[in-house]
mmCIF file of C-alpha atoms in Angstrom:
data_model
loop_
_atom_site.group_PDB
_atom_site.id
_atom_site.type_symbol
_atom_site.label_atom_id
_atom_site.label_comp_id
_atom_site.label_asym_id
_atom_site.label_seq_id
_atom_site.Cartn_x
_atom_site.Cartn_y
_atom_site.Cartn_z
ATOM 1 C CA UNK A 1 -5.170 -17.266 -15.865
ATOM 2 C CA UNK A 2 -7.553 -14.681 -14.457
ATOM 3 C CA UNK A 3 -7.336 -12.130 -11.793
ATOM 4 C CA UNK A 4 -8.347 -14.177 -9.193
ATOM 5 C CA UNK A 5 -5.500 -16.588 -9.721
ATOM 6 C CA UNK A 6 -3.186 -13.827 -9.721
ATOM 7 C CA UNK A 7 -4.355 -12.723 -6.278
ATOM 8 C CA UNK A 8 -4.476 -16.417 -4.964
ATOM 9 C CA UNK A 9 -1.082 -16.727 -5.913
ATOM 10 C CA UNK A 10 0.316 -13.619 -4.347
ATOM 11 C CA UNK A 11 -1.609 -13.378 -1.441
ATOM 12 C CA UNK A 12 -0.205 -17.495 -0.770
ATOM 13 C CA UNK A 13 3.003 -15.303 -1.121
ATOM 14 C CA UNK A 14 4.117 -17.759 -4.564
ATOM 15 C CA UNK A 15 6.778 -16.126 -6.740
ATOM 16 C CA UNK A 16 5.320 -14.874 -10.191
ATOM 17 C CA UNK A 17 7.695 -15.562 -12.619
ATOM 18 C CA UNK A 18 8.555 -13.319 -15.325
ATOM 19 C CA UNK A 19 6.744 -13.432 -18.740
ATOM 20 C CA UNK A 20 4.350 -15.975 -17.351
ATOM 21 C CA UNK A 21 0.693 -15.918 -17.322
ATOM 22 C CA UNK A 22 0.463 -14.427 -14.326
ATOM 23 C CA UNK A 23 2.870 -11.620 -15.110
ATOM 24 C CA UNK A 24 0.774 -10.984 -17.885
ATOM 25 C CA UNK A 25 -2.041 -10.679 -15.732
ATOM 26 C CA UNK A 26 -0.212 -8.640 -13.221
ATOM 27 C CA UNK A 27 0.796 -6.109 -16.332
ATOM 28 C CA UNK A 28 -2.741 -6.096 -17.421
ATOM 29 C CA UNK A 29 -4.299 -5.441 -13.984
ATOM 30 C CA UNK A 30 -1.637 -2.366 -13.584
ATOM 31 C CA UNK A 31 -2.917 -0.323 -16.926
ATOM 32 C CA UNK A 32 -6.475 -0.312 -14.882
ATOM 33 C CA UNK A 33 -5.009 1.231 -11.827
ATOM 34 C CA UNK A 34 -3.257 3.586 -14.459
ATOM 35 C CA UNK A 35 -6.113 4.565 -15.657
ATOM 36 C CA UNK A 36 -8.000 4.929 -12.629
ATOM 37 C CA UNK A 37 -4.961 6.789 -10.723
ATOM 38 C CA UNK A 38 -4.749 9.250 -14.100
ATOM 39 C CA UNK A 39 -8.408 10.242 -13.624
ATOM 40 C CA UNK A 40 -7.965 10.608 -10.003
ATOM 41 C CA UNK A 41 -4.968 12.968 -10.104
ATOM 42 C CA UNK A 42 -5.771 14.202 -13.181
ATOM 43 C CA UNK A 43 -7.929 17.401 -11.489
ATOM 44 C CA UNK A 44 -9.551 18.546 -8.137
ATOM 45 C CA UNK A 45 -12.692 16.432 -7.359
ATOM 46 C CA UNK A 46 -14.858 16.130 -4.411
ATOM 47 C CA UNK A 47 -14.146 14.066 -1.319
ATOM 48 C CA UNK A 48 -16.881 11.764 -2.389
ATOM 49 C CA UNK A 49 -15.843 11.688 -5.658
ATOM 50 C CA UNK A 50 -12.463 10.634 -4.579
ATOM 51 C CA UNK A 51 -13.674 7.694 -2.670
ATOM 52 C CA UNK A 52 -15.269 6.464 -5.738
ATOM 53 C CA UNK A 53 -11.821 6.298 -7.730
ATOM 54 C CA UNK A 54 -10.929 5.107 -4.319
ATOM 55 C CA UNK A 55 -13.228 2.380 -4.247
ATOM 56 C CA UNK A 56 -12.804 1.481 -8.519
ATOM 57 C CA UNK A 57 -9.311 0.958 -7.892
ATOM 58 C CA UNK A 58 -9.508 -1.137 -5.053
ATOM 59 C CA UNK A 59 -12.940 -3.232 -5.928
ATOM 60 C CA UNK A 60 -14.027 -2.750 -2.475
ATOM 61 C CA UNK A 61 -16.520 0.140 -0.925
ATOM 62 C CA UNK A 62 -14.206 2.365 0.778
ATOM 63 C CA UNK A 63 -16.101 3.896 3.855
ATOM 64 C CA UNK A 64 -17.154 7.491 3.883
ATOM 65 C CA UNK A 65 -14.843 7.801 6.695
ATOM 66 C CA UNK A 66 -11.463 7.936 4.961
ATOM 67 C CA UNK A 67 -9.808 11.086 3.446
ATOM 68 C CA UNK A 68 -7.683 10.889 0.469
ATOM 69 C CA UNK A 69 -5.800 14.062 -0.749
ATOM 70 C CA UNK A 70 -4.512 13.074 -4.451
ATOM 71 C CA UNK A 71 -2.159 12.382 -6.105
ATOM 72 C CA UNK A 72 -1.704 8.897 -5.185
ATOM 73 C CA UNK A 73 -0.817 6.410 -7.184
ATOM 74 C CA UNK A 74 -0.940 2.301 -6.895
ATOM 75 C CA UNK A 75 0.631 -0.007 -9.442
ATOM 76 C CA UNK A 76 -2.118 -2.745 -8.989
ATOM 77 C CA UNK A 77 -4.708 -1.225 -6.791
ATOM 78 C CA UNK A 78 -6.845 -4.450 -6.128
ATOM 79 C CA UNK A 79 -5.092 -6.058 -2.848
ATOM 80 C CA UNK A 80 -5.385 -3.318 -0.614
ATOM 81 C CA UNK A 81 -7.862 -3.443 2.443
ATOM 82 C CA UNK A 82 -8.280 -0.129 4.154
ATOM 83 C CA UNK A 83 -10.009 0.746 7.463
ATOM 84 C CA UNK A 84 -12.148 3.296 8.789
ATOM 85 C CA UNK A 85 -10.942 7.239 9.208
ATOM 86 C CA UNK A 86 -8.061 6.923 7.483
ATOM 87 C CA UNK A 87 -6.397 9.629 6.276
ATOM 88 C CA UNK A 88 -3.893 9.364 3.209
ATOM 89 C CA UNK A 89 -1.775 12.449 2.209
ATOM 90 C CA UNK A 90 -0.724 13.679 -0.709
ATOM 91 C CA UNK A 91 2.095 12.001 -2.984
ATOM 92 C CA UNK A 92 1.276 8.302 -1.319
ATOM 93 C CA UNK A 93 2.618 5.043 -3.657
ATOM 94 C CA UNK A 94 1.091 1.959 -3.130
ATOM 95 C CA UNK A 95 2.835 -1.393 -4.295
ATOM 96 C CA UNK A 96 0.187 -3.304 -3.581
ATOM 97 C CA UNK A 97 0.339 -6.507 -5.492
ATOM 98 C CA UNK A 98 1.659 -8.752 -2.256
ATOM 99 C CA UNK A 99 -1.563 -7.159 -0.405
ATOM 100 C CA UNK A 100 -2.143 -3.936 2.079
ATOM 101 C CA UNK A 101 -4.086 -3.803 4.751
ATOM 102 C CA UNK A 102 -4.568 -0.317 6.868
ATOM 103 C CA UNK A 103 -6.450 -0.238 10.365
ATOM 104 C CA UNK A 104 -9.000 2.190 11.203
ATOM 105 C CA UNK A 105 -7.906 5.397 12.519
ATOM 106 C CA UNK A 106 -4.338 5.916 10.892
ATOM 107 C CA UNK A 107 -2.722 8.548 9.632
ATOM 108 C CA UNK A 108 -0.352 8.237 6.479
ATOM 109 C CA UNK A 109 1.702 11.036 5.754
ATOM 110 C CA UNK A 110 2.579 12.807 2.610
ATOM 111 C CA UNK A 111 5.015 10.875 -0.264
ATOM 112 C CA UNK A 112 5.032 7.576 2.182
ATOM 113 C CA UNK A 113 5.838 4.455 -0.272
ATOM 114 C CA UNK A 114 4.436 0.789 0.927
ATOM 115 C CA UNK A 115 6.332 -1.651 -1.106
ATOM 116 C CA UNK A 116 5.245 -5.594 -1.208
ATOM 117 C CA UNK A 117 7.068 -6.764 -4.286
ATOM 118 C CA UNK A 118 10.494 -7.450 -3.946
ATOM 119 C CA UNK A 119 12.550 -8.606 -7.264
ATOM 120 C CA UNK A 120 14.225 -12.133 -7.346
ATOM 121 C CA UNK A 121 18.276 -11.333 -6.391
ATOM 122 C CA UNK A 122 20.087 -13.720 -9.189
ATOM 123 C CA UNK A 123 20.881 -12.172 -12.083
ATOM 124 C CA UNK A 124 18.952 -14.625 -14.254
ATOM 125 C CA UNK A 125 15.818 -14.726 -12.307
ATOM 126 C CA UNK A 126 15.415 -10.594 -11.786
ATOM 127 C CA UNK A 127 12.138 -10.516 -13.449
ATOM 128 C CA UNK A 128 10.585 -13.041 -10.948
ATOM 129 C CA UNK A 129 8.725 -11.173 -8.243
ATOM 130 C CA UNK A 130 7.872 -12.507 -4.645
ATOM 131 C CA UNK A 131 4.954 -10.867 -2.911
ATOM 132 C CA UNK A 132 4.704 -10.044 0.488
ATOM 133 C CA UNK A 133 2.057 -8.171 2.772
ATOM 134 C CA UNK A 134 2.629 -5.037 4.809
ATOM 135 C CA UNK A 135 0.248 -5.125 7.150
ATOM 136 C CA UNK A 136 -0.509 -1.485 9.278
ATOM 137 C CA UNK A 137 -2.507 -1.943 12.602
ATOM 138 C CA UNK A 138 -4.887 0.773 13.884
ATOM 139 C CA UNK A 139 -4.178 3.959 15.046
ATOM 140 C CA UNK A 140 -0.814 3.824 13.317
ATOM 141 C CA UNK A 141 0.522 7.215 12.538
ATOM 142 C CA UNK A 142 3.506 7.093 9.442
ATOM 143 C CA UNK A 143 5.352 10.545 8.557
ATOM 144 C CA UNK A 144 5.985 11.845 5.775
ATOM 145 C CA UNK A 145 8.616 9.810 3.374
ATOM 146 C CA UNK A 146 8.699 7.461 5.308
ATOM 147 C CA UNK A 147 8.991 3.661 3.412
ATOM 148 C CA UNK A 148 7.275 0.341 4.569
ATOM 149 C CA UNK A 149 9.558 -2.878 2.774
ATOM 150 C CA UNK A 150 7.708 -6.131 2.290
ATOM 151 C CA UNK A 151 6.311 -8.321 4.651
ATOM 152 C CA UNK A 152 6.095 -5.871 7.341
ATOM 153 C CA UNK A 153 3.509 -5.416 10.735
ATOM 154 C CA UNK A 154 3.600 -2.348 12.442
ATOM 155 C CA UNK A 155 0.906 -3.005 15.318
ATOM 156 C CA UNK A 156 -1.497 -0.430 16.637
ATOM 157 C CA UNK A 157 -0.865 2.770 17.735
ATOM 158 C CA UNK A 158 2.584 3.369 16.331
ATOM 159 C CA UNK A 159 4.578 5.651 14.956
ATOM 160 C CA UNK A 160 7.019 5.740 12.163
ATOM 161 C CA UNK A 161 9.316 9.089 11.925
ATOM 162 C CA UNK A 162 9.459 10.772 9.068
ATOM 163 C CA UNK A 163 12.083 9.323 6.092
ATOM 164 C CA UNK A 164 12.302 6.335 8.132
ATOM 165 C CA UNK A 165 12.844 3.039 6.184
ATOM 166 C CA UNK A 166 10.762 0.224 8.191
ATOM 167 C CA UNK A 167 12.916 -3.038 7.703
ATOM 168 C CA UNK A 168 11.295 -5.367 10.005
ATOM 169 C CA UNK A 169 8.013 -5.690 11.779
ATOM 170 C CA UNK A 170 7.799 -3.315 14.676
ATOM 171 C CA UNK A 171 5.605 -3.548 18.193
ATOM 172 C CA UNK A 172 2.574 -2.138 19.277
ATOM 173 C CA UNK A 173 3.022 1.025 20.585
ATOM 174 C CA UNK A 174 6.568 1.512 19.313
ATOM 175 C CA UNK A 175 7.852 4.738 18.032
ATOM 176 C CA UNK A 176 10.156 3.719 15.047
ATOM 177 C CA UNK A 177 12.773 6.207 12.744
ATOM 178 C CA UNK A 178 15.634 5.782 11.066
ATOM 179 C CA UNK A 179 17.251 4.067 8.161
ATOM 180 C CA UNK A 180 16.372 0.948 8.689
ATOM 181 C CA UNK A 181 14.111 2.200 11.097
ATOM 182 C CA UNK A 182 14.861 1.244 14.777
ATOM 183 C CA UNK A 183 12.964 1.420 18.152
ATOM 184 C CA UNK A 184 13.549 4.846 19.985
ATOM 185 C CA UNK A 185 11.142 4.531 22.716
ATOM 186 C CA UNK A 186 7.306 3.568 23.335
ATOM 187 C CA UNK A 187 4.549 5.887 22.417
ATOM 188 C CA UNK A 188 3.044 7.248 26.304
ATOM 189 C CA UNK A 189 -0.642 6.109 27.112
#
């Protein structure tokens, strides 16, 4: 088992069971993002800089467009797909491992979590994991503290109040807060 089986299997949204091969793999591919995320937050660097830890982390380019401000941390760092001018703030977590993708132009406030892994709920299974993406459409603006759960869509131009807890997928357009988050009204054009 390889990387690339570990990210078919999760990104097919199959469970990975604890202490198998994948697992492994999983555990293995988290000390890198350690690594990289300690270097990253370990000291001021440069913008460009940053999008080179940026960019390690992920495997992918990341465009000279987005704007990091450390420390941020990921627990896997390779399934997440991010747009152009986006603009993360400090204190972000990224539990990446069922996949992320950001649109271009959003804004992601400071200490915001995006979880994708959600722990099997029978006692006996609890180590098994089940993946699921959280998918952010562009122009989406998320406050500070806010948390994005598993499996979510928020579609483009959206906005999620700060501390909110976004359960379920939410609308174009919508302006979302709460805990679970719930539809207040629709952002004016």
């Amino acid at each position: 088992m390889d990387l690339q089986d570990l990210l078919d299997a999760m990104n097919a949204g199959q469970t990975i069971t604890g202490d198998s091969p994948l697992h492994e793999v999983m555990h293995l591919a988290s000390q890198r993002a350690q690594r990289i995320t300690g270097e990253l937050n370990g000291g001021y660097h440069e913008p460009a800089r940053v999008r080179e830890l940026l960019s390690e982390l992920i495997g992918d380019p990341v465009d000279e467009t987005v704007t990091l401000f450390p420390p941020f941390t990921s627990d896997f760092g390779q399934n997440i797909t991010l747009g152009k001018r986006i603009f993360l703030n400090s204190g972000c977590r990224f539990q990446d491992q069922g996949g992320i993708t950001i649109g271009d132009d959003c804004l992601v406030g400071h200490n915001v979590v995006i979880a994708t892994l959600n722990h099997d709920l029978a006692p006996s299974r609890r180590a098994d994991m089940h993946p699921a993406p959280v998918v952010i459409g562009r122009n989406v603006w998320i406050g500070a503290n806010a948390t994005i759960l598993p499996g979510v869509t928020i579609g483009e131009d959206a906005v999620v109040g700060a501390a909110s807890v976004v359960t379920k997928d939410m609308p174009a357009g919508a302006i979302v807060v709460g805990s679970p988050a719930r539809f207040v009204r629709s952002v004016l054009h």
